[in-house]
PDB file of C-alpha atoms and ligand atoms in Angstrom:
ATOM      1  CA  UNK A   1     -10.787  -0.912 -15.040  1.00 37.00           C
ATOM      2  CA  UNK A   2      -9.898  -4.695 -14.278  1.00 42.00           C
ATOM      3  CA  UNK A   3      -6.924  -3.608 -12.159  1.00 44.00           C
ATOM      4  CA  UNK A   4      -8.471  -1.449 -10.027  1.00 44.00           C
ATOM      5  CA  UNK A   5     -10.788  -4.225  -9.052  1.00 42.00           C
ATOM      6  CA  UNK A   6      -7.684  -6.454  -8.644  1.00 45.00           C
ATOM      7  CA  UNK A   7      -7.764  -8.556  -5.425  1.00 46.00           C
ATOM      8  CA  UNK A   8      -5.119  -8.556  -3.177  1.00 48.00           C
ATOM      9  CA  UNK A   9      -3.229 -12.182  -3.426  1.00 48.00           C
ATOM     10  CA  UNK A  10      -2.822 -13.594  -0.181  1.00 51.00           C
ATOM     11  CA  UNK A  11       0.456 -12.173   1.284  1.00 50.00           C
ATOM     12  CA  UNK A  12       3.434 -14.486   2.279  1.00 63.00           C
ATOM     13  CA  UNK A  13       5.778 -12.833   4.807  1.00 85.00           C
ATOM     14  CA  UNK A  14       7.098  -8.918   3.659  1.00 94.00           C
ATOM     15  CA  UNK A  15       9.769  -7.361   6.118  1.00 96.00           C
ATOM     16  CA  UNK A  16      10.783  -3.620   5.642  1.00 97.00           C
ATOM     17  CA  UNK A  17      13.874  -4.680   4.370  1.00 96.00           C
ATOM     18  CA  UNK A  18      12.269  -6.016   1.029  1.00 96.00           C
ATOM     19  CA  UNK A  19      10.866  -2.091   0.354  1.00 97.00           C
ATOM     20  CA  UNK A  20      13.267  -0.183  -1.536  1.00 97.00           C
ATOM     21  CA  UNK A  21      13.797   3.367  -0.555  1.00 96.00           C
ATOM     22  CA  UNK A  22      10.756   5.410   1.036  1.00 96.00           C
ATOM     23  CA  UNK A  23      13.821   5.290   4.541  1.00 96.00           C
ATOM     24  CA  UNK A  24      11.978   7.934   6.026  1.00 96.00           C
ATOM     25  CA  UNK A  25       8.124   6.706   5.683  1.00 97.00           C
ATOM     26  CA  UNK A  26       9.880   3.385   6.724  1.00 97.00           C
ATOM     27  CA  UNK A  27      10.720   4.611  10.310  1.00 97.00           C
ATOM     28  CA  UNK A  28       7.703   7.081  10.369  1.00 97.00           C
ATOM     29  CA  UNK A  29       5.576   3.904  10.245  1.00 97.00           C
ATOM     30  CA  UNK A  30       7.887   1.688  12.421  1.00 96.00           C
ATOM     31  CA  UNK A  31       7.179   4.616  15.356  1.00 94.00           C
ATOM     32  CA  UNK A  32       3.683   4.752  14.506  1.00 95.00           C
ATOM     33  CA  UNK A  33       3.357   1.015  14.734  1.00 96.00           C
ATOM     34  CA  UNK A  34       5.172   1.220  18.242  1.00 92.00           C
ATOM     35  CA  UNK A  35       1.969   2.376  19.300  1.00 87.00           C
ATOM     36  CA  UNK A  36       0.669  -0.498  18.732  1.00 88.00           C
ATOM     37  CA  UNK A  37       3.151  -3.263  19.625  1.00 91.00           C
ATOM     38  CA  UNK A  38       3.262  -1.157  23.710  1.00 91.00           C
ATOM     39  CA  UNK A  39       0.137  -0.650  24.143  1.00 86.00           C
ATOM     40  CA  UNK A  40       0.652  -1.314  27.743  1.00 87.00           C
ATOM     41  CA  UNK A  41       2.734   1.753  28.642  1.00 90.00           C
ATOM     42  CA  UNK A  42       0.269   3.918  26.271  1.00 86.00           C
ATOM     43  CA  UNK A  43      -2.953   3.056  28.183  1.00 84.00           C
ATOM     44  CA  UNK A  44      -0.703   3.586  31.433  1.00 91.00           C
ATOM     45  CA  UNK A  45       0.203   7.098  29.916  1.00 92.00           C
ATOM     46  CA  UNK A  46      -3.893   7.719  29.465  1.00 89.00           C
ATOM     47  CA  UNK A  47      -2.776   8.314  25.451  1.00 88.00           C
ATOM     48  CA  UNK A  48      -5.613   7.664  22.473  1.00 84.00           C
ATOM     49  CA  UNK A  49      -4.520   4.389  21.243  1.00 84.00           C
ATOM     50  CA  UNK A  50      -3.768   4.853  17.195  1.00 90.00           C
ATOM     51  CA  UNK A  51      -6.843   3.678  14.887  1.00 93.00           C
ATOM     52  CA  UNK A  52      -5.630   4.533  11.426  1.00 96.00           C
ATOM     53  CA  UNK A  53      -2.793   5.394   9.477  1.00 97.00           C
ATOM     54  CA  UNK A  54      -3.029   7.015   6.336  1.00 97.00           C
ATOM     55  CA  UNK A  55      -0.641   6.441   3.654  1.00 98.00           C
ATOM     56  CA  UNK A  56      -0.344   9.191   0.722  1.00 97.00           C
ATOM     57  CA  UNK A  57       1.650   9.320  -2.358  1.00 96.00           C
ATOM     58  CA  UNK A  58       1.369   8.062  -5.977  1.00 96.00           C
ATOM     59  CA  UNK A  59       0.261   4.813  -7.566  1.00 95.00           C
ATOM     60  CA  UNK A  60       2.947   2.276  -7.235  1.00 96.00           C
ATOM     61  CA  UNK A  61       5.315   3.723  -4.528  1.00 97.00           C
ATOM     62  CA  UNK A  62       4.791   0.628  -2.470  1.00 96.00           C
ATOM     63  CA  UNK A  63       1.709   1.678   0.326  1.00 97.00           C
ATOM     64  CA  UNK A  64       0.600  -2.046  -0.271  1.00 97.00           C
ATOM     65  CA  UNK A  65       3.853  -3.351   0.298  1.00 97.00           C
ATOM     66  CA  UNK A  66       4.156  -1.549   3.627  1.00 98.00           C
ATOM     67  CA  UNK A  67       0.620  -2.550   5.383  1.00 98.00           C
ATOM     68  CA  UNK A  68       2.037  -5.757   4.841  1.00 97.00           C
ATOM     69  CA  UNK A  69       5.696  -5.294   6.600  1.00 97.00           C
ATOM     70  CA  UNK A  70       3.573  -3.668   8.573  1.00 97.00           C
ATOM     71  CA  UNK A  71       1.125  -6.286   9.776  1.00 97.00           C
ATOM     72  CA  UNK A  72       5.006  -8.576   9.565  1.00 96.00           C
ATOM     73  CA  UNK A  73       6.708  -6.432  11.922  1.00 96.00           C
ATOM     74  CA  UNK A  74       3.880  -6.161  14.510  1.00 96.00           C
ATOM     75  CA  UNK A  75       2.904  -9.940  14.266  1.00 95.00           C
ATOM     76  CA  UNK A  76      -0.642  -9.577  13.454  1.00 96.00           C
ATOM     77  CA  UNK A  77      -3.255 -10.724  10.910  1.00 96.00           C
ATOM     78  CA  UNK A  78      -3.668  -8.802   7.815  1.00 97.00           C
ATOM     79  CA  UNK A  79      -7.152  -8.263   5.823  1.00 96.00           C
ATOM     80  CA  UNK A  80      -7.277  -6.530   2.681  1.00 96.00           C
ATOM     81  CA  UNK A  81      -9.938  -4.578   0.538  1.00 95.00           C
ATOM     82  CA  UNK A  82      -9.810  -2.183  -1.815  1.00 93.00           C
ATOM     83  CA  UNK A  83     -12.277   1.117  -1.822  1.00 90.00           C
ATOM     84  CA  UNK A  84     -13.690   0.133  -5.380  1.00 87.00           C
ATOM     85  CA  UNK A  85     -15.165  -3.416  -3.846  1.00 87.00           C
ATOM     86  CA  UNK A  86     -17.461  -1.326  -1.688  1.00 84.00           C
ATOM     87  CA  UNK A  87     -19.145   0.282  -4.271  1.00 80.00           C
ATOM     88  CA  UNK A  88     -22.122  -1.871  -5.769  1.00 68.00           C
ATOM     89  CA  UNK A  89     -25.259  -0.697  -7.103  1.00 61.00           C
ATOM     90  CA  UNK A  90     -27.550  -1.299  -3.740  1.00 72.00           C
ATOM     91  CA  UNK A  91     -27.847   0.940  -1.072  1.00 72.00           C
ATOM     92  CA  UNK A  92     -25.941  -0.870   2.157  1.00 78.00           C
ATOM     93  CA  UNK A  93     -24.653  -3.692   0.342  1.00 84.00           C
ATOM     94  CA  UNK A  94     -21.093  -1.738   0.827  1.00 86.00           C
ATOM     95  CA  UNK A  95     -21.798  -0.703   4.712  1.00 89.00           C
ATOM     96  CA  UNK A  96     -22.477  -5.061   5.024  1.00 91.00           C
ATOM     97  CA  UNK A  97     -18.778  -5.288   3.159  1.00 92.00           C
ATOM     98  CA  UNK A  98     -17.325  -2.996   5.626  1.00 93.00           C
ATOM     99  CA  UNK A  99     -18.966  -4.917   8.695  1.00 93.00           C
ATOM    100  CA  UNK A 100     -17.912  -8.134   6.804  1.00 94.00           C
ATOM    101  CA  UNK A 101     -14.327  -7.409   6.520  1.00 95.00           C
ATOM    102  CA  UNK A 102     -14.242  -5.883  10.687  1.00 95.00           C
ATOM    103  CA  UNK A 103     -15.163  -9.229  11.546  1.00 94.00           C
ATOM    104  CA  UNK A 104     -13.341 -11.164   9.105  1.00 95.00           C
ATOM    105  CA  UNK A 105     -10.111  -9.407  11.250  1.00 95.00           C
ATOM    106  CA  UNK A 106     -11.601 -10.396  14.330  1.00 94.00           C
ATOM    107  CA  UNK A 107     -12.109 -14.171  13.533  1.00 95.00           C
ATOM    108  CA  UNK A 108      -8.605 -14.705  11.915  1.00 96.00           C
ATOM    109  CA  UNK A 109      -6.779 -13.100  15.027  1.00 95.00           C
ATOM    110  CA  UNK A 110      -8.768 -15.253  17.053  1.00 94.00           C
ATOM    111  CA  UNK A 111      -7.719 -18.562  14.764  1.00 95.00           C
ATOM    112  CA  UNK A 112      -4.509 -17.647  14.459  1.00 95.00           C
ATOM    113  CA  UNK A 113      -3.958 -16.732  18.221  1.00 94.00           C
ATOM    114  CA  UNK A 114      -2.995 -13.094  17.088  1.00 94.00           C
ATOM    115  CA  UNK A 115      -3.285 -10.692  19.484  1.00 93.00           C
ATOM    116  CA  UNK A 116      -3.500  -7.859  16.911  1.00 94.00           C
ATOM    117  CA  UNK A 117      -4.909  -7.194  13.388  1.00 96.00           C
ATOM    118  CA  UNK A 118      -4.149  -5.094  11.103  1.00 97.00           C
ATOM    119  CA  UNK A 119      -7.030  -4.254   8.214  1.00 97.00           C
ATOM    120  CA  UNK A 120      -5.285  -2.778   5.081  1.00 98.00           C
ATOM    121  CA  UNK A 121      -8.239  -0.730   2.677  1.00 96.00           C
ATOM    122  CA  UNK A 122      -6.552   0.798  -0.411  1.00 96.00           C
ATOM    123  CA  UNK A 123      -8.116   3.552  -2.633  1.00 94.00           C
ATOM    124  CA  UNK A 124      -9.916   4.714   0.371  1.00 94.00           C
ATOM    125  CA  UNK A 125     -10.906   7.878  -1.693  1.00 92.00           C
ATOM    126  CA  UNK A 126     -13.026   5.458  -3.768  1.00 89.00           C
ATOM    127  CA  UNK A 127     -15.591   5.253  -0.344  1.00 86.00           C
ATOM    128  CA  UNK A 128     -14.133   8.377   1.736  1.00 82.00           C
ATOM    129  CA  UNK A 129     -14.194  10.723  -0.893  1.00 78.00           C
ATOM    130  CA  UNK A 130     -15.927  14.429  -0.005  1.00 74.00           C
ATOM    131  CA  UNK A 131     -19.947  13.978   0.109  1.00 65.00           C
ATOM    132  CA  UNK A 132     -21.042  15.284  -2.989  1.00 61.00           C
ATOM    133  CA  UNK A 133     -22.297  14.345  -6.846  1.00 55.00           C
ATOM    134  CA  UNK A 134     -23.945  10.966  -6.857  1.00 52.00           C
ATOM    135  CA  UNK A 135     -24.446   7.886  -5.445  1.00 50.00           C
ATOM    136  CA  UNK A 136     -24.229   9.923  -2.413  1.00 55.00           C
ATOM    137  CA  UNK A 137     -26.467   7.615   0.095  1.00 51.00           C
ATOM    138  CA  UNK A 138     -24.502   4.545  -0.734  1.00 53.00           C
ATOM    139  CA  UNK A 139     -21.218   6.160  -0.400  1.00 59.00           C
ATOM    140  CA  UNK A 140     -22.468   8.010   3.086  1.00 80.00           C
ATOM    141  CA  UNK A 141     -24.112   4.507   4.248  1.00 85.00           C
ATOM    142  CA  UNK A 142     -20.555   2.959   3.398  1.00 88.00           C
ATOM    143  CA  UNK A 143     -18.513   5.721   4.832  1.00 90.00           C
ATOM    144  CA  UNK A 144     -20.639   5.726   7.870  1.00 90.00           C
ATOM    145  CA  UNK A 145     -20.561   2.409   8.668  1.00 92.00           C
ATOM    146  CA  UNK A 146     -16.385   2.637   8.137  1.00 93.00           C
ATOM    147  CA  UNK A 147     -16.262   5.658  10.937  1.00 92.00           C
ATOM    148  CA  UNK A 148     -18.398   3.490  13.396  1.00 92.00           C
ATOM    149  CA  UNK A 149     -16.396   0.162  13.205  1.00 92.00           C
ATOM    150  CA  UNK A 150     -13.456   2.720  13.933  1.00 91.00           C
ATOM    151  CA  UNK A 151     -15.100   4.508  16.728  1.00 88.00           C
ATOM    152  CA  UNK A 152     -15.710   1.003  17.807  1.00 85.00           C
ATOM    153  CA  UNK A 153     -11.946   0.400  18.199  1.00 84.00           C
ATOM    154  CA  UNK A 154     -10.629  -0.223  21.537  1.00 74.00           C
ATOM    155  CA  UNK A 155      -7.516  -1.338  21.696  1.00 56.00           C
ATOM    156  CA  UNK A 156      -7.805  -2.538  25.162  1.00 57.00           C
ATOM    157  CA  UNK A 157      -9.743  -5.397  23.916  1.00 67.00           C
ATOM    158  CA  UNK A 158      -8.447  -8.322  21.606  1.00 78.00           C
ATOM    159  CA  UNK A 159      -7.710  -7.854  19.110  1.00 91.00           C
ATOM    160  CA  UNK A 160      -6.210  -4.692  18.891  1.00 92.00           C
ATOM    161  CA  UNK A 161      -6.856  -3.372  15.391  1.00 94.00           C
ATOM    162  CA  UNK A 162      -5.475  -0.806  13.268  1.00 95.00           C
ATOM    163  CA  UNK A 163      -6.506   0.156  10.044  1.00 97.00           C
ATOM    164  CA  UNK A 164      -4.076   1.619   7.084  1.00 98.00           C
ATOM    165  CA  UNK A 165      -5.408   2.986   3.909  1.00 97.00           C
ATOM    166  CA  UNK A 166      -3.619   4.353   1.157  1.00 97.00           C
ATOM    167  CA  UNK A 167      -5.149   7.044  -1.426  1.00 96.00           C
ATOM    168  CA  UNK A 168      -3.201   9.093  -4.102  1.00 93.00           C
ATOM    169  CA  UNK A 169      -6.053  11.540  -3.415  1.00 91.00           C
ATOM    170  CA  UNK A 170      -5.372  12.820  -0.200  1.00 89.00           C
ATOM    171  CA  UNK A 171      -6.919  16.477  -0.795  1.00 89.00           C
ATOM    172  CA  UNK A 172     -10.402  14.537  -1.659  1.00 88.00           C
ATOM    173  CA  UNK A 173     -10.644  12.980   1.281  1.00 91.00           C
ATOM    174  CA  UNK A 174     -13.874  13.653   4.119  1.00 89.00           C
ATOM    175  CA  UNK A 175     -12.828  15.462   6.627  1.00 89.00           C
ATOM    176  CA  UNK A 176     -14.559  13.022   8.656  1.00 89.00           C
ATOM    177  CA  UNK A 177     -12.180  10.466   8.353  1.00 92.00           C
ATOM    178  CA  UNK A 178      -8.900  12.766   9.118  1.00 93.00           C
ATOM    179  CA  UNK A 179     -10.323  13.705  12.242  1.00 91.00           C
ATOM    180  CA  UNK A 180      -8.477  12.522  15.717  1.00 90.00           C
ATOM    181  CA  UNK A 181      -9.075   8.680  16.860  1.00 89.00           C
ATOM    182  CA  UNK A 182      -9.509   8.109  13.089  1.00 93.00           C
ATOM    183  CA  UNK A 183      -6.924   8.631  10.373  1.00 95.00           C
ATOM    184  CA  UNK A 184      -5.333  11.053  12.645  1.00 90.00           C
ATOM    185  CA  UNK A 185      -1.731   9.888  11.229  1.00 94.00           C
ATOM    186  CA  UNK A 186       0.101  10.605   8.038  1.00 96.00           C
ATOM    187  CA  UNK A 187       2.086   8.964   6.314  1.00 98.00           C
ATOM    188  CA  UNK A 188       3.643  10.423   2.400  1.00 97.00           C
ATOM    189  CA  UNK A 189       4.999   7.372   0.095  1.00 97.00           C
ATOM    190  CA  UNK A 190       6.595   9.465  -2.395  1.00 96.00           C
ATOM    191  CA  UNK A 191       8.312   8.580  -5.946  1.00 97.00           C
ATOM    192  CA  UNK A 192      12.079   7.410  -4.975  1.00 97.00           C
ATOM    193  CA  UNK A 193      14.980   9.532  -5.461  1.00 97.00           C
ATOM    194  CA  UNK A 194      17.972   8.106  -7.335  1.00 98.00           C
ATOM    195  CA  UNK A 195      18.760   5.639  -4.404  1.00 98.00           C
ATOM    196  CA  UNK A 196      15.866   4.724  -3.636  1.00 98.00           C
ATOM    197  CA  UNK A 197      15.670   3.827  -7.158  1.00 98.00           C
ATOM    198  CA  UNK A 198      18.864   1.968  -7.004  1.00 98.00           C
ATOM    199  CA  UNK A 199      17.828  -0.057  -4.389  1.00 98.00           C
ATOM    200  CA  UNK A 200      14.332  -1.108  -5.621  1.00 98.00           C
ATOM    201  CA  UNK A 201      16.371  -2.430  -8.590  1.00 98.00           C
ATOM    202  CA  UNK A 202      18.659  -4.156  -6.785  1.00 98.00           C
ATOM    203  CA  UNK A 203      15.954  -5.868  -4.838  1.00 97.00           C
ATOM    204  CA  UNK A 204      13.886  -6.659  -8.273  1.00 97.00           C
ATOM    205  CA  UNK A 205      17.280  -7.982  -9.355  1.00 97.00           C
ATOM    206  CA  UNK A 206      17.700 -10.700  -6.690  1.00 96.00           C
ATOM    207  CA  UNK A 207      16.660 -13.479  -8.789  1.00 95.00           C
ATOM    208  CA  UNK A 208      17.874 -12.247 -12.196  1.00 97.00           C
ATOM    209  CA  UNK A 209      21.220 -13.043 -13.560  1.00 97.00           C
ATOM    210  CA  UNK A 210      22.773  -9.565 -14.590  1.00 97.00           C
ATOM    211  CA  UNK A 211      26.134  -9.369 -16.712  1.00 97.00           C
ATOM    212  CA  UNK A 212      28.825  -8.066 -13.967  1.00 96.00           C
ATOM    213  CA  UNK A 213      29.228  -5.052 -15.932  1.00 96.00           C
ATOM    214  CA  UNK A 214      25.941  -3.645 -15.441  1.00 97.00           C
ATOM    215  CA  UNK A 215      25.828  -0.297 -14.054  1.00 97.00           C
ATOM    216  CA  UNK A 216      22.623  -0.074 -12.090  1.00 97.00           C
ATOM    217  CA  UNK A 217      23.366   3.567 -10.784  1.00 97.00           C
ATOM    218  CA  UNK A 218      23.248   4.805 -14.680  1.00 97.00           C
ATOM    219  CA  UNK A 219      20.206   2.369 -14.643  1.00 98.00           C
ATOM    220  CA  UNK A 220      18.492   4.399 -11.664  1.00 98.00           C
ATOM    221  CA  UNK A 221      19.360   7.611 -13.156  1.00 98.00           C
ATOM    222  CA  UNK A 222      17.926   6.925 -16.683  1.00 97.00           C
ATOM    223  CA  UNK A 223      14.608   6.172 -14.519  1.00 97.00           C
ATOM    224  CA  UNK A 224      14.317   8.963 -13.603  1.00 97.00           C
ATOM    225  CA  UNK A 225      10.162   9.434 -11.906  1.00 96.00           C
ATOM    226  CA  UNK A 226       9.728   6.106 -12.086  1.00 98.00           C
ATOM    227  CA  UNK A 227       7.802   4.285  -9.583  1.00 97.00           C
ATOM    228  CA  UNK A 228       8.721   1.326  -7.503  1.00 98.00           C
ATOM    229  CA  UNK A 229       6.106  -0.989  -9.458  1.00 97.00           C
ATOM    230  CA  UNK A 230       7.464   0.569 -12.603  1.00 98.00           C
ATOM    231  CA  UNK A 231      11.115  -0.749 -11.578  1.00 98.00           C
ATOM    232  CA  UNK A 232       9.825  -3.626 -10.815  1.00 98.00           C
ATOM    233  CA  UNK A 233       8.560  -3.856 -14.405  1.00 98.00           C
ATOM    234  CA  UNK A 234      12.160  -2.551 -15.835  1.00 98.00           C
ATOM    235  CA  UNK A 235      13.565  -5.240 -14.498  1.00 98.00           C
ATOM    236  CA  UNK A 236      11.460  -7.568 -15.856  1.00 97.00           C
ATOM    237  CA  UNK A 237      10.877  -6.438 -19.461  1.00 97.00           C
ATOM    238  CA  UNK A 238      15.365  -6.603 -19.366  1.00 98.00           C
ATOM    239  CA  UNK A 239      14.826  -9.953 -18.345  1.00 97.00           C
ATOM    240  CA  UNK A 240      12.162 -10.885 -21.435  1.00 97.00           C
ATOM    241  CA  UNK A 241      14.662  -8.929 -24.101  1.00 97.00           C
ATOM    242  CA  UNK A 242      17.856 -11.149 -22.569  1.00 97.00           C
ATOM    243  CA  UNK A 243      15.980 -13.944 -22.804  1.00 97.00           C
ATOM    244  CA  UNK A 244      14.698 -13.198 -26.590  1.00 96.00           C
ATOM    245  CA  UNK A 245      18.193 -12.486 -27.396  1.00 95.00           C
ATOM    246  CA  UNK A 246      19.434 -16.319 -25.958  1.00 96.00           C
ATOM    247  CA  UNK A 247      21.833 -14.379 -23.851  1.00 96.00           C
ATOM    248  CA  UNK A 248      22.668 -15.845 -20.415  1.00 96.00           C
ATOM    249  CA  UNK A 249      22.373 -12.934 -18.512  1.00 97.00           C
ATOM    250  CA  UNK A 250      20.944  -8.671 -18.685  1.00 98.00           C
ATOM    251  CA  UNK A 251      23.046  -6.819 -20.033  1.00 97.00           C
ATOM    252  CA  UNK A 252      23.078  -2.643 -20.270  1.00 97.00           C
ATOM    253  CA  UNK A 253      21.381  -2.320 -23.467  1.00 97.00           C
ATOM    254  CA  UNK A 254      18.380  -4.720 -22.176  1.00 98.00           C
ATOM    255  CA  UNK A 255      17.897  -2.550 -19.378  1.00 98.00           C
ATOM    256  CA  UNK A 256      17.596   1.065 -21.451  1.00 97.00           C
ATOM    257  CA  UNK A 257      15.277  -0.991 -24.066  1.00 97.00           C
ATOM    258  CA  UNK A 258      13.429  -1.803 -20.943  1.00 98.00           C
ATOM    259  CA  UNK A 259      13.309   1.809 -19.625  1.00 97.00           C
ATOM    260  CA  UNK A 260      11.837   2.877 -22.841  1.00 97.00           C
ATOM    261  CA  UNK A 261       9.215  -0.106 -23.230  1.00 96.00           C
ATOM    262  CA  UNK A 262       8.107   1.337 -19.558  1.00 97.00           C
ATOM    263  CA  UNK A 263       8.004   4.197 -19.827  1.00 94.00           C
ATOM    264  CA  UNK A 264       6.050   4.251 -23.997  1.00 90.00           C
ATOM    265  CA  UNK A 265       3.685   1.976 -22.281  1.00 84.00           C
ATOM    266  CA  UNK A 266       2.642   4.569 -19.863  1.00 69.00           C
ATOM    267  CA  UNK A 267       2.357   7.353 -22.345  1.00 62.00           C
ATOM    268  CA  UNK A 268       0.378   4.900 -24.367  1.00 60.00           C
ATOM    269  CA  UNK A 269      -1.840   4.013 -21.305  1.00 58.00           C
ATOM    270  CA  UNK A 270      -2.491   8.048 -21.044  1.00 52.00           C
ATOM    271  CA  UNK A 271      -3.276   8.233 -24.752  1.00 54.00           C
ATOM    272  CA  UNK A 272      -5.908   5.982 -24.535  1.00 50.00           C
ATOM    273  CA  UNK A 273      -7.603   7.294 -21.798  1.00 48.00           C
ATOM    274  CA  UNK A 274      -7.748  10.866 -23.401  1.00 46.00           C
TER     275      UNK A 274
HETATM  276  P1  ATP B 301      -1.351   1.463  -5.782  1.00 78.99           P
HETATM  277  O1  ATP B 301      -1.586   2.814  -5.242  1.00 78.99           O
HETATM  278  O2  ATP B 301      -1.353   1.405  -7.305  1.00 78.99           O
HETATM  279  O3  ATP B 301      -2.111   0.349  -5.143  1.00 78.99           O
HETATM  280  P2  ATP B 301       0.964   0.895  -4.147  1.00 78.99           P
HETATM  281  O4  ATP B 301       1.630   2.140  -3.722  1.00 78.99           O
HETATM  282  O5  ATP B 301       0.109   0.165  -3.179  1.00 78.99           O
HETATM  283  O6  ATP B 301       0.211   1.160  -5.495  1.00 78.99           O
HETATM  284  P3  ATP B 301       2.332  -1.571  -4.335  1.00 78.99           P
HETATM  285  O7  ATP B 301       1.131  -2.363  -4.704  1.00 78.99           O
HETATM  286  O8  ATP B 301       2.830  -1.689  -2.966  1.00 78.99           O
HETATM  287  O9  ATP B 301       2.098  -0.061  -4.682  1.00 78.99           O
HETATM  288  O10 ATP B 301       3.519  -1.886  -5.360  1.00 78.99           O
HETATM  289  C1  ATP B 301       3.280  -2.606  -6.559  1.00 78.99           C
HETATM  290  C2  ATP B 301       4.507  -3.449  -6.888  1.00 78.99           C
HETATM  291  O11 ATP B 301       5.594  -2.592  -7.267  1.00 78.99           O
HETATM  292  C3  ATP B 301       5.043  -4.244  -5.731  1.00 78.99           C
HETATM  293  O12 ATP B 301       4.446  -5.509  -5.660  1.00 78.99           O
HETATM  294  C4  ATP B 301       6.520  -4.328  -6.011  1.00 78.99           C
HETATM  295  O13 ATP B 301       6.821  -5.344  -6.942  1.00 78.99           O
HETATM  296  C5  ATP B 301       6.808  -3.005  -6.699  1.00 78.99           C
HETATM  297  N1  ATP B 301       7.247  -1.951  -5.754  1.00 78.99           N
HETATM  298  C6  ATP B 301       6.625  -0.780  -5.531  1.00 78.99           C
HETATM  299  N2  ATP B 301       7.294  -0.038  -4.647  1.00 78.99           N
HETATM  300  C7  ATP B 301       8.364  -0.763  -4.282  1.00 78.99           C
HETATM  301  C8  ATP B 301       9.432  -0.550  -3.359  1.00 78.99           C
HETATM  302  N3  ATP B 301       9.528   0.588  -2.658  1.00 78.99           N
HETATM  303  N4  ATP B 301      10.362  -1.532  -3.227  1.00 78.99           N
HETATM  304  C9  ATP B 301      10.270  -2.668  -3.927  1.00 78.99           C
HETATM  305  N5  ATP B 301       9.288  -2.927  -4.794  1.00 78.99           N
HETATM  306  C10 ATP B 301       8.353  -2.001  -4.984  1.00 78.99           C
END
């Protein structure tokens, strides 16, 4: 649908501290990223500089959120696109798009004096999915044209790039693209566990005036399986009931009603699909 298709707003500056939970994909992608910031000391060591990162794990865990601490914590540019803006009805329209967005990274690093870029494509399934059913020459021409640019990669010159991509469709990925020099590292952005949920609300919570009682570690515990977007959403459904209610600040009870609006809406979501 419409939200698939969603452009990616032009980010303002994300640090890893604004990510609730997800500690250990955190620091997996902090050491991957490394990589990139001494590249000096890896050429001198003769290792494969790092291309692409994968990140895995449901819808809503936050894999946008950390391409963009990630391009944040390594100073570079970031460009965006999403798998489903590749796909168009004409054969090597999508491989142009992929060549398009390659040098779009190029020209802002150069603009901006960036020494490194960092491309961020999400629902990389949507182009890199296994080579079969339809459609099949656009989605090879588009594929193809992905795996050159990255073969194309070296990080010697400027800029360096690296490429993330995030898929909740790991298993249907080409085995092309997981092989070394290309999305060769893996990253799993899973649901959060009760802290993680705690502190995802906490961050949502920032700018909301909450009644001192509030418990948000009964709050995290009631939502339980929720996602990180989902939170985000609890937290601002509580806010819409507090405000219908002319109270001054969330209290408990706006928070549970929340928790149930969320998670009805999904089920609803589901339904209609069916
Ligand atoms: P999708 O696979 O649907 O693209 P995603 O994993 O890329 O999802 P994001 O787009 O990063 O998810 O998250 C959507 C929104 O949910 C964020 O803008 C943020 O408000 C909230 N969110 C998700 N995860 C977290 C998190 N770990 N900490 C704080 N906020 C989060």
């Amino acid at each position: 649908g419409q939200e698939r298709k969603r452009k990616k707003a032009a980010p303002t500056k994300l640090t890893f501290e604004q990510i609730g939970g997800q500690e250990s994909a955190k620091q997996e992608l902090r050491e991957a990223l490394d990589f990139l910031i001494r590249h000096e000391e890896i050429s001198k060591f003769g290792i494969r500089p790092l291309k692409g990162i994968l990140l895995t794990g449901p819808p809503g865990t936050g894999k946008t959120l950390m391409a963009r601490a990630a391009a944040h914590y390594t100073n570079s540019v970031f460009v965006a696109a999403s798998g489903s803006e590749f796909v168009e009805m004409y054969v090597g329209v999508g491989a142009g798009r992929v060549r398009e967005l390659f040098k779009d990274a190029r020209a802002r690093a150069a603009k901006e004096n960036k020494e490194s870029a960092i491309i961020f494509i999400d629902e990389i399934d949507v182009i890199g999915g296994k080579r079969e059913g339809g459609q099949q020459r656009e989605y090879d021409q588009t594929l193809n044209q992905l795996l050159t640019e990255m073969d194309g990669i070296y990080n010697s010159d400027s800029p360096r790039i690296l490429i993330i991509a995030a898929t909740n469709r790991k298993e249907m990925l080409d085995s092309a693209l997981l092989r070394p020099g290309r999305f060769d590292r893996h990253i799993q952005v899973d649901l959060p566990d009760k802290k993680g949920r705690k502190h995802i609300l906490e961050l949502h919570a920032k700018n909301k005036p909450l009644q001192a009682e509030v418990n948000l570690d009964k709050v995290a515990e009631e939502a339980y399986g929720f996602s990180g977007a989902q939170l985000e959403s609890v937290m601002n459904e509580a806010a819409i009931y507090a405000m219908r209610e002319n109270m001054e600040q969330i209290g408990q009870k706006q928070l549970s009603m929340a928790i149930d609006k969320v998670m009805m809406g999904e089920k609803t979501d589901r339904e209609s699909t069916l």
